[in-house]
Structures are given as C-alpha cells and as structure tokens.
Coordinates of C-alpha atoms in Angstrom, one line a residue:
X522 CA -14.6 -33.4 2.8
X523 CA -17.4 -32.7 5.5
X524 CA -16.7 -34.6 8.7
X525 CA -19.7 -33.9 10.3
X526 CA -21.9 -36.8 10.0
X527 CA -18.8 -39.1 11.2
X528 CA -17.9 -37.3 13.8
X529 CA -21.8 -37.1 15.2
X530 CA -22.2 -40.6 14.7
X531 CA -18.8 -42.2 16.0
X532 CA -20.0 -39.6 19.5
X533 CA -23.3 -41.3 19.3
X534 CA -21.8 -44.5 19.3
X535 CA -19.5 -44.4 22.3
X536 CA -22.2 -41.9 24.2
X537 CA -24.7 -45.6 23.9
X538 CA -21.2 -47.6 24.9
X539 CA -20.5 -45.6 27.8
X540 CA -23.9 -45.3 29.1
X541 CA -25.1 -49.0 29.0
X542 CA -22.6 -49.9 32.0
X543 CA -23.7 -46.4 33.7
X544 CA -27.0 -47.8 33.6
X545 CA -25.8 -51.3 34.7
X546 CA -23.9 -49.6 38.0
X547 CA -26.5 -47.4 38.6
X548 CA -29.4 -49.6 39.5
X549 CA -26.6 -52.3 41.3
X550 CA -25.3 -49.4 43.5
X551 CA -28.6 -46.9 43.5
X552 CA -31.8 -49.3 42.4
X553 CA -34.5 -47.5 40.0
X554 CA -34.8 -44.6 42.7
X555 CA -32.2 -42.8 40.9
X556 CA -34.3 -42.7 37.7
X557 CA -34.9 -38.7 38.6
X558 CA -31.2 -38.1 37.6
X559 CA -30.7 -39.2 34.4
X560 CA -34.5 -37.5 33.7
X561 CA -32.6 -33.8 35.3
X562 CA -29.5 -34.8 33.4
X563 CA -31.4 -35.8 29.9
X564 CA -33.8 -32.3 30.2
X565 CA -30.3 -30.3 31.1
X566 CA -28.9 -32.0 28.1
X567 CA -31.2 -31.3 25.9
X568 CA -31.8 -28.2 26.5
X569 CA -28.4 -27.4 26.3
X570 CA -28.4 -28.6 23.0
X571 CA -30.9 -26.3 21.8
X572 CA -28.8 -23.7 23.1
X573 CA -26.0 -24.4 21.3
X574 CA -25.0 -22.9 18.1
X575 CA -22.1 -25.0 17.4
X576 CA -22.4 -27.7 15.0
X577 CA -20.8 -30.4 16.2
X578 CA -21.7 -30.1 19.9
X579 CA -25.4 -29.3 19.3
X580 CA -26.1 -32.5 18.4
X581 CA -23.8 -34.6 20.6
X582 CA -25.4 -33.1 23.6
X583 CA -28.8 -33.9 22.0
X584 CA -27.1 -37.3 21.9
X585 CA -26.7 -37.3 25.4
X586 CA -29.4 -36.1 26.5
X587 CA -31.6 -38.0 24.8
X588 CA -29.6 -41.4 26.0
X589 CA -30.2 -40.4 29.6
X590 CA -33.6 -40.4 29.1
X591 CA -33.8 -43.5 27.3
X592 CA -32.1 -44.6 30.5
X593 CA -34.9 -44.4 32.8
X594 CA -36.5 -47.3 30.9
X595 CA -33.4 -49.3 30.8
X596 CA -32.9 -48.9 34.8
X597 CA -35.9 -50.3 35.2
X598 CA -35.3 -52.9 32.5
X599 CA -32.0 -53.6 34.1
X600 CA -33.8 -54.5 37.7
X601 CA -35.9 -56.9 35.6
X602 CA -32.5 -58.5 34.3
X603 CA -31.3 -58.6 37.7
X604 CA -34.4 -60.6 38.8
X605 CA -34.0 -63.0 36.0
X606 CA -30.5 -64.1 37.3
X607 CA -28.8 -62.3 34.4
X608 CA -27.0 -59.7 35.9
X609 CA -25.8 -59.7 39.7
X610 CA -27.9 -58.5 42.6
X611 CA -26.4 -55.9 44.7
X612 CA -26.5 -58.3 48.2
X613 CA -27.1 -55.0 50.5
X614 CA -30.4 -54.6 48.6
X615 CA -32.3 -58.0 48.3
X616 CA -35.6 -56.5 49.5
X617 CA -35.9 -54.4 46.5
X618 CA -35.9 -56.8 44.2
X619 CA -38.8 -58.5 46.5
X620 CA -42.5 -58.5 44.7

C-alpha cells in the first residue's frame, strides 16, 4: 500500500486548520502590517520545498508555504471581518480599523 497521497493530504488538512486561527490572531494582535511575514515565510517555504528531495516533506512544505501566502489575502480579509462586527476588534487598535 502507498501512503503517500494520505499522508500529503491529511498534512494539508491540518496545515489550512492550524493556520486559519494564525491568521485570526495575527491581524487582532499585529493588523495587516505583518502581511510581509507570512510573504518571507511562504517564499522560505517554498523554496525549501524545491530543495527537498524527500517525498513526503517536499510537498508538505509546499503546503506550507503556499498557505502562508494565501495568508496575506486572508489578513486582509480578516480586517474586513473585523469591520463587519464578525470577529472582535483588538480595542488597543481602533484607529486602524478607521476609513
């Protein structure tokens, strides 16, 4: 039996899970100005990955990588989310959320 595809896309699966509340804290504690580090982080990732003749950890750290940068447009999503009352607003920054 080959493992392979499972193993990828179970990683994949909890990578996504584990990032979507990285995102969430991220803009509470940091606001979009910290969109730079997921866009180091994904290239590092990424990179990495091409890098990286093993077979099973090629691709998660593609996975990675690739969810960091997808990131960047879900900080800035997530400050829209926080306008529209859905998520809380970090009360030590209500002038960012100012337009």
């Amino acid at each position: 039996m080959n493992f392979l595809g499972l193993i990828i896309a179970v990683t994949t699966f909890l990578v996504i899970g584990i990032f979507h509340p990285i995102v969430i804290k991220s803009e509470y504690y940091f606001g979009v100005k910290c969109w730079w580090a997921f866009l180091i982080s994904g290239i590092a990732f990424v990179v990495a990955s091409l890098f990286t003749d093993n077979e099973i950890l090629s691709p998660v750290l593609g996975v990675i990588g690739c969810s960091c940068l997808w990131s960047i447009l879900e900080i800035f999503e997530q400050r829209q989310r926080v306008k529209k009352g859905w998520f809380p607003m970090n009360p030590k920054r209500k002038d960012d959320y100012k337009d």
